XYZ file of C-alpha atoms in Angstrom:
403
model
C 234.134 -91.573 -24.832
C 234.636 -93.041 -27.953
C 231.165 -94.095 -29.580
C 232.599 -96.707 -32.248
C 234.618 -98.285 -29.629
C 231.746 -98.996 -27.971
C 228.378 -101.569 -28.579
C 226.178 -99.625 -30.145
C 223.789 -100.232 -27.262
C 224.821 -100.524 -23.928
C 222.796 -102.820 -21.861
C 222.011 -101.613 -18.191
C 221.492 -103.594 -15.862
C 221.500 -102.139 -12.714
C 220.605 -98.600 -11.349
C 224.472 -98.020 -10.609
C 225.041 -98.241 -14.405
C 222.113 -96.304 -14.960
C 222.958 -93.462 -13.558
C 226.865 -93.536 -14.942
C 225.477 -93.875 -18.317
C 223.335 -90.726 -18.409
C 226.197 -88.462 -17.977
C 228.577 -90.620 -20.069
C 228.087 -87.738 -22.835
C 226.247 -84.342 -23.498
C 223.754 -86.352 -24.874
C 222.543 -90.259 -24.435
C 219.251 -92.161 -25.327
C 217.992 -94.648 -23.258
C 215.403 -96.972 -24.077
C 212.880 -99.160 -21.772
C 211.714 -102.045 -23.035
C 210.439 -105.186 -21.970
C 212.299 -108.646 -22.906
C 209.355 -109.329 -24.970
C 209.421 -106.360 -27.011
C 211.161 -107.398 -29.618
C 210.004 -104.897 -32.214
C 210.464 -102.017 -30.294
C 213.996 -103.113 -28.919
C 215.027 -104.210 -32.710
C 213.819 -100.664 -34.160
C 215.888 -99.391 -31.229
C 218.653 -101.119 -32.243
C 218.493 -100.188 -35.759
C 218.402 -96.520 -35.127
C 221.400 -97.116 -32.951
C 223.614 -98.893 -35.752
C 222.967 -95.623 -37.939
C 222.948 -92.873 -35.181
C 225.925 -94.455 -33.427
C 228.435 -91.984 -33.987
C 226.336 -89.058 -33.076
C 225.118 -90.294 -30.081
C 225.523 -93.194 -26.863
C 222.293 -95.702 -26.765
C 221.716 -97.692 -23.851
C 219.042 -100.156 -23.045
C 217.230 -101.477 -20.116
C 214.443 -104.208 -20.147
C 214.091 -103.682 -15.733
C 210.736 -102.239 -15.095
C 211.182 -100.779 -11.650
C 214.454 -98.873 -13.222
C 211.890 -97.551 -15.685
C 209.329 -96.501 -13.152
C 212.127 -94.594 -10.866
C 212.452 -93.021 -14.372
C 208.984 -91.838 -14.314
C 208.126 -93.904 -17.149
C 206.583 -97.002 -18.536
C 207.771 -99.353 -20.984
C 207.935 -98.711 -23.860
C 209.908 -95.774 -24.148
C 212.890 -94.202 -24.909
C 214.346 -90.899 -22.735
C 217.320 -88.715 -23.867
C 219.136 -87.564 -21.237
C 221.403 -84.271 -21.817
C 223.496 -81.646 -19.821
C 221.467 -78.670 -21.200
C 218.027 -76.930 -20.985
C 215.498 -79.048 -19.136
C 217.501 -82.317 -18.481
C 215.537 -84.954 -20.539
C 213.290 -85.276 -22.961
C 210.582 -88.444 -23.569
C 209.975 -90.428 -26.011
C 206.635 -92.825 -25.781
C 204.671 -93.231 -29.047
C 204.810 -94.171 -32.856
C 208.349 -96.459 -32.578
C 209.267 -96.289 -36.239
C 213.157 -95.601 -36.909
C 211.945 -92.615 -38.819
C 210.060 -90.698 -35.438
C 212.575 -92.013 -33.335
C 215.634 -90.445 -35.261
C 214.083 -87.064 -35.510
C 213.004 -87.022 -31.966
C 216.829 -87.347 -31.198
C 217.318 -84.532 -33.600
C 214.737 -81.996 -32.064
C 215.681 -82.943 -28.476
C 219.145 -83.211 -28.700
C 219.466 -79.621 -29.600
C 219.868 -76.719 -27.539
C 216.546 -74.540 -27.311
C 219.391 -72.045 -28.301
C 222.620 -72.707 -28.809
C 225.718 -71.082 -30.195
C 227.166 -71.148 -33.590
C 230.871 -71.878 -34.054
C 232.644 -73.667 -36.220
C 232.166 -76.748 -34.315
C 228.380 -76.663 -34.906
C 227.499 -74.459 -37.990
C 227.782 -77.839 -40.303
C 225.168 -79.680 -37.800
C 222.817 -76.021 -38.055
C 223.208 -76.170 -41.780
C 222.733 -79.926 -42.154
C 219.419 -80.024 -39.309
C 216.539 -79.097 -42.566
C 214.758 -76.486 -40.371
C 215.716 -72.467 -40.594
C 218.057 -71.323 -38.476
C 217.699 -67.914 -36.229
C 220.941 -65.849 -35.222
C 220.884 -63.579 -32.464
C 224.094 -61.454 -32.959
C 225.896 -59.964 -29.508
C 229.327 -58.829 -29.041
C 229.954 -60.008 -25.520
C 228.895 -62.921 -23.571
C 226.435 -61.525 -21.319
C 224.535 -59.880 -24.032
C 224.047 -63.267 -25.709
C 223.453 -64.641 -22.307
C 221.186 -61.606 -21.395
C 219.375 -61.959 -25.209
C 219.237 -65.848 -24.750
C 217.014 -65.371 -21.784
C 214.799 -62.638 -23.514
C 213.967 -64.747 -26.165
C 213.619 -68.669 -25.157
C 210.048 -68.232 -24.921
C 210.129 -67.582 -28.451
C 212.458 -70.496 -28.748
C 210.483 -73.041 -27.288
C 207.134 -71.797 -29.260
C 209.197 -72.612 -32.359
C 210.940 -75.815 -31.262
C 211.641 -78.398 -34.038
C 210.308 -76.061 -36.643
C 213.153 -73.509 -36.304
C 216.544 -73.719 -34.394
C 217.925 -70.620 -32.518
C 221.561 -69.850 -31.706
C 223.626 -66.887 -30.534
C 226.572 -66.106 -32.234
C 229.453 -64.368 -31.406
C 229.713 -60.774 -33.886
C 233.187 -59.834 -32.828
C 234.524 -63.223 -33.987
C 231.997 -63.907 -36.923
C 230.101 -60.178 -37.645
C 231.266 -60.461 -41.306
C 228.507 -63.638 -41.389
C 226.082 -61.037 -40.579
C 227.203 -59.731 -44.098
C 226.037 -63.264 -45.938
C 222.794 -62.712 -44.054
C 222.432 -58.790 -45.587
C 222.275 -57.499 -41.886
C 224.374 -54.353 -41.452
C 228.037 -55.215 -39.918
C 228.621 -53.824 -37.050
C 225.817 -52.098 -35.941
C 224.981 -55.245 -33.141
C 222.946 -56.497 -31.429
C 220.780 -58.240 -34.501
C 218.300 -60.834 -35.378
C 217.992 -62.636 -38.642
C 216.544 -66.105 -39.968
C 218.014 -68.319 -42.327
C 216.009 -70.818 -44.735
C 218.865 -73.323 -45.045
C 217.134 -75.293 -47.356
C 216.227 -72.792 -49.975
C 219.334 -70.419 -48.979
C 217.096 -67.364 -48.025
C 217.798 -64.968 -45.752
C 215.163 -63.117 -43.258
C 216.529 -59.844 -41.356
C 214.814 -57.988 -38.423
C 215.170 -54.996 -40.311
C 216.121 -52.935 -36.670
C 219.387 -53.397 -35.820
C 221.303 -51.999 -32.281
C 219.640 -52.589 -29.501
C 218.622 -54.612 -27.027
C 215.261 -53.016 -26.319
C 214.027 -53.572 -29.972
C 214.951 -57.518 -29.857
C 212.383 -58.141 -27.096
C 210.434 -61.360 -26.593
C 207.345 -59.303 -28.350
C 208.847 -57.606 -31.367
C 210.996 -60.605 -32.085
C 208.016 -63.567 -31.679
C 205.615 -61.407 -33.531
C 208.715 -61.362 -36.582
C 208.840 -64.564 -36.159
C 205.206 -65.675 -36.021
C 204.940 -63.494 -39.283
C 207.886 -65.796 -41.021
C 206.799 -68.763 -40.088
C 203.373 -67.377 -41.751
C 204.778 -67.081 -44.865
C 204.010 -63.007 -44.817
C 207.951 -62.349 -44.667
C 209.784 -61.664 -47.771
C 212.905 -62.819 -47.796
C 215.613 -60.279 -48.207
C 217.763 -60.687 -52.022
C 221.108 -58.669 -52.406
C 221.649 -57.947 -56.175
C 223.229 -56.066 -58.474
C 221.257 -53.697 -60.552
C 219.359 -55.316 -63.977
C 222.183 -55.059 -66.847
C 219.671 -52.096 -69.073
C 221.662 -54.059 -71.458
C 223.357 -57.318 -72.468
C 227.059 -56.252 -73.899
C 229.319 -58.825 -74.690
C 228.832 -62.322 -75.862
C 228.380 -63.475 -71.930
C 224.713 -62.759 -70.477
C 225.391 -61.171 -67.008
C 222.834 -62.776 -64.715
C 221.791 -60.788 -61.285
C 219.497 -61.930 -58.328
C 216.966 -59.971 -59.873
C 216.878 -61.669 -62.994
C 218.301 -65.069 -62.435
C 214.909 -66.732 -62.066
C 214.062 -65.401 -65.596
C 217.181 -66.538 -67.079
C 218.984 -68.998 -65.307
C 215.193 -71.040 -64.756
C 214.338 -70.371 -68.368
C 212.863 -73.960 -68.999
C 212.976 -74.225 -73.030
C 217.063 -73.688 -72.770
C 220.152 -75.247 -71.432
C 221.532 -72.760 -69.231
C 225.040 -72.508 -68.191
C 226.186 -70.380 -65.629
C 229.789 -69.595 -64.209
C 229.503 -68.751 -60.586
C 232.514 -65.857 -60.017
C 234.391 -63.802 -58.015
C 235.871 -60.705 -59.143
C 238.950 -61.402 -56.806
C 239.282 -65.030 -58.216
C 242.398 -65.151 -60.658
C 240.994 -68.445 -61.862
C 237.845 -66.297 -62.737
C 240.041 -63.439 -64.570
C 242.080 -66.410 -66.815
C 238.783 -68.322 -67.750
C 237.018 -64.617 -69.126
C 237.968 -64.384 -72.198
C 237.553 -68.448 -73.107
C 234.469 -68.047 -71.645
C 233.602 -65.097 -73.868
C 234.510 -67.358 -76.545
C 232.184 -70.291 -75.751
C 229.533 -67.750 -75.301
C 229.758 -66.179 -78.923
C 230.062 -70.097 -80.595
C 226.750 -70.541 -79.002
C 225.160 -67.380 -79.619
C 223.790 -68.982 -83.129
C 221.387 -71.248 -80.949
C 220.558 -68.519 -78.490
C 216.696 -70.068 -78.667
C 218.419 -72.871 -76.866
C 221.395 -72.154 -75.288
C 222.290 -69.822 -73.038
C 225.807 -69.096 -71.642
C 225.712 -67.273 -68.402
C 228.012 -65.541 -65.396
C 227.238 -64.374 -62.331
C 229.284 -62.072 -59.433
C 228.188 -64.319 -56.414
C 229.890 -61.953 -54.022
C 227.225 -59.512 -55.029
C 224.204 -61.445 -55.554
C 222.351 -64.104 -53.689
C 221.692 -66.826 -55.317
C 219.783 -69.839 -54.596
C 222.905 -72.193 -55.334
C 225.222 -73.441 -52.502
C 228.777 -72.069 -53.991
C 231.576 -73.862 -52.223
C 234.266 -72.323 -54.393
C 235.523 -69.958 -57.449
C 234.543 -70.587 -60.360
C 231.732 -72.991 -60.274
C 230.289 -73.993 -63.381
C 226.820 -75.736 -63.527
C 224.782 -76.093 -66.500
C 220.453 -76.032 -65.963
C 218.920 -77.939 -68.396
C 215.808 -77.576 -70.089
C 212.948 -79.405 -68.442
C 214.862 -80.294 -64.895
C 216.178 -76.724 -63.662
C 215.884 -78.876 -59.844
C 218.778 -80.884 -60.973
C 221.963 -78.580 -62.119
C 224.737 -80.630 -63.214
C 228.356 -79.379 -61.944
C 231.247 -79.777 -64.663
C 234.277 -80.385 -63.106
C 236.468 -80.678 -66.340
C 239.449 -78.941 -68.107
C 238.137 -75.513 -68.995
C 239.071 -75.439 -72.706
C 235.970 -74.153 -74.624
C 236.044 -77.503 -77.072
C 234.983 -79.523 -73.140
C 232.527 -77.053 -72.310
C 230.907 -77.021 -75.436
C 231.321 -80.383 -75.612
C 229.991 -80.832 -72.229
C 226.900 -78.527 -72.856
C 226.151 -80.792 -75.990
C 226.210 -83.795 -73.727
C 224.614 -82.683 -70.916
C 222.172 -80.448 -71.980
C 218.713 -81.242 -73.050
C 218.951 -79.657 -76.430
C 222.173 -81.321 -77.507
C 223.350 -78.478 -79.423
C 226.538 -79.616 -81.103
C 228.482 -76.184 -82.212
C 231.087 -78.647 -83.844
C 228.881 -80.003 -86.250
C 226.756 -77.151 -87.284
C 230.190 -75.320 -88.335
C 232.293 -78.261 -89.366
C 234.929 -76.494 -87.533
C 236.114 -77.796 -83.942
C 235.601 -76.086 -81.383
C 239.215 -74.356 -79.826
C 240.785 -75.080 -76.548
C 243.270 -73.086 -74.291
C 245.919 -75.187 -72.502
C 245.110 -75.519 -69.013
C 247.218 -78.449 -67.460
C 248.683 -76.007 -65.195
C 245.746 -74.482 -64.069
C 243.586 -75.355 -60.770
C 239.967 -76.671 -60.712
C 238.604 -73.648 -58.652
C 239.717 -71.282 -56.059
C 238.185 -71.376 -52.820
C 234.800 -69.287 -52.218
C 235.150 -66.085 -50.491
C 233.513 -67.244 -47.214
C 233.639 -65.035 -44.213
C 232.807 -64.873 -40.312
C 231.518 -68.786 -39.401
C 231.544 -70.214 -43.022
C 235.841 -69.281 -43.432
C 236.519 -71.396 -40.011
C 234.126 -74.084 -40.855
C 236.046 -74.513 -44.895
C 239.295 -74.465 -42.814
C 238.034 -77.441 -40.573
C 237.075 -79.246 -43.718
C 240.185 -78.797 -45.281
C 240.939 -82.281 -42.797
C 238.422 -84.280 -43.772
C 239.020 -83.408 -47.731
C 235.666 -81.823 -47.774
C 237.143 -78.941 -50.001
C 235.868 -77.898 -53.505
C 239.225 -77.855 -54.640
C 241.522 -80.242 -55.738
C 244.129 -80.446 -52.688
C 247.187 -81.448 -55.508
C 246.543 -78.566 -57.351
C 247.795 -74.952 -56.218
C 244.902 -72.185 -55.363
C 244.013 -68.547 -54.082
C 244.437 -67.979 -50.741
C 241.420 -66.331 -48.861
């Protein structure tokens, strides 16, 4: 069914319609309200207008239809093909509460990532547990094991199974080790952590009791997240500074200096071309060192706390508002970063004028904005279904590596 062909509430009017309405999708909201109700039937409304192409509203102001329902009016009830059937919805009617009881409910106590749903998993602003199986029934089998730990944790973290033959290399991203399945690992998607159960490979160690206490423990705050990185450079050689997990909060967060930092891949051609420019830019800054800082880091080998969509990124972290990175997404001839640096930056260093001399460019007409990120597993699928809706960090009229 096609939600914006349709009102974007449905009015019910009889039991008949009712009934053909509740199964009209996976999901559906109903509310049950009386004609009089105008303020609960307009907030309805309004959460409908927004929420209409996730989900189907309908609306019914006949009590008795409500009371078959098992409720009273007001009230709203989401009907859905999965888990226990229905949720209810009955106090505080604010377009706020209402929305994110249509979030929590309308998700599976454990569902399954694919690339279908990781966006809505990524996108849902609560963590996000994996349980990793190779074939069905041992997702099935580990599904059952752990929805009581599910529904302890409902609406404050979302669980899923996900296929490891198809998707193991995600385990990867999540520093479990690939390949030795079954696993168990949380996901901060907000602050782009990542929480493995440190035992890996079988069944009998993701039980209900080893994996709820983990998870208990997390949601405690008495679980350190797990950082991949790249030893500490003993020392800084070249004009670049090499950043690492390990020290990127002392650098790249440095709040007295404008920070830029070139997100990489070795692999990246892009990456290889911009070095020695790069380089460049780095030594006409090193003069104001007290304030500037020009950065790189390998984000196939480090986490870092940045979403990276593709290769290179460039953002610059200005002194005094590290929370608000600003991407550059110009030519990369060293006279526009510098330029943009200058601009951007909180410090304003100008290398132009403290030299006289301006600043040199490479021609670059011919070369692309940024390669796509190395994503693997669920993340590679997911970039691939994007590509349709032009929701790529590349240009799509310029040429680029190929994953």
């Amino acid at each position: 069914m096609t939600k914006q062909s349709m009102p974007s509430v449905s009015l019910l009017q009889n039991k008949d319609s009712l009934e053909e309405f509740k199964t009209a999708d996976k999901v559906v909201l109903v509310g049950f309200f009386g004609k009089d109700d105008k303020s609960s039937n307009a907030t309805f409304g309004e959460v409908a207008d927004k929420l209409r192409d996730n989900f189907l509203f309908g609306a019914t102001s006949d009590e008795a239809l409500a009371k078959a329902e098992g409720v009273s009016q007001p009230a709203i009830v989401l009907y859905k093909s999965f888990d226990e059937g229905k949720n209810t919805f009955q106090e505080g009617f604010t377009e706020e509460s209402i929305a994110e009881f249509a979030k929590v409910a309308s998700t599976p106590l454990i569902g399954e990532v694919g690339p279908e749903t990781y966006a809505g998993y990524m996108a849902a602003g609560i963590p996000l547990a994996y349980i990793f199986a190779e074939t069905p029934e041992e997702r099935e089998k580990l599904s059952k094991t752990l929805k009581p730990v599910a529904e302890q944790q409902k609406g404050k973290i979302n669980f899923a199974t996900i296929d490891a033959k198809a998707f193991g290399q995600h385990g990867g991203n999540l520093n479990l080790e690939v390949g030795n399945w079954p696993a168990f690992a949380i996901q901060d998607t907000q602050k782009s952590q990542k929480f493995p159960y440190p035992t890996q490979g079988s069944e009998k160690e993701l039980s209900a009791k080893s994996i709820g206490k983990f998870v208990d423990e997390y949601v405690a705050g008495k679980v350190e997240p797990s950082v991949k990185s790249e030893p500490i450079p003993e020392k800084q050689e070249g004009p670049t500074t090499i950043v690492v997990a390990k020290n990127y909060q002392d650098i790249v967060m440095d709040d007295n200096k404008d920070v830029l930092v070139e997100f990489y891949a070795p692999w990246c051609g892009h990456c290889k071309a911009l070095a020695p420019k790069y380089d460049d830019l780095a030594s006409k800054f090193k003069p104001f060192s007290d304030k500037v800082t020009i950065a790189k880091v390998d984000a196939t080998m480090n986490d870092v706390p940045e979403e990276i969509a593709g290769f290179p990124t460039i953002k610059l972290f200005k002194a005094g508002a590290k929370d608000s990175p600003v991407e550059y997404s110009g030519s990369r001839t060293v006279e526009d970063l510098a330029n943009f640096v200058r601009d951007n930056g909180s410090n304003h260093v100008d290398i132009a004028g403290a030299d006289g001399e301006k600043t040199e460019g490479v021609e670059t007409d011919n070369m692309p904005k940024q390669a796509p990120a190395a994503t693997e597993g669920v993340k590679e699928k997911v970039a691939k279904a994007a590509e349709k809706i032009k929701d790529a960090a590349v240009d799509e009229d310029e040429p680029h590596d190929e994953l």
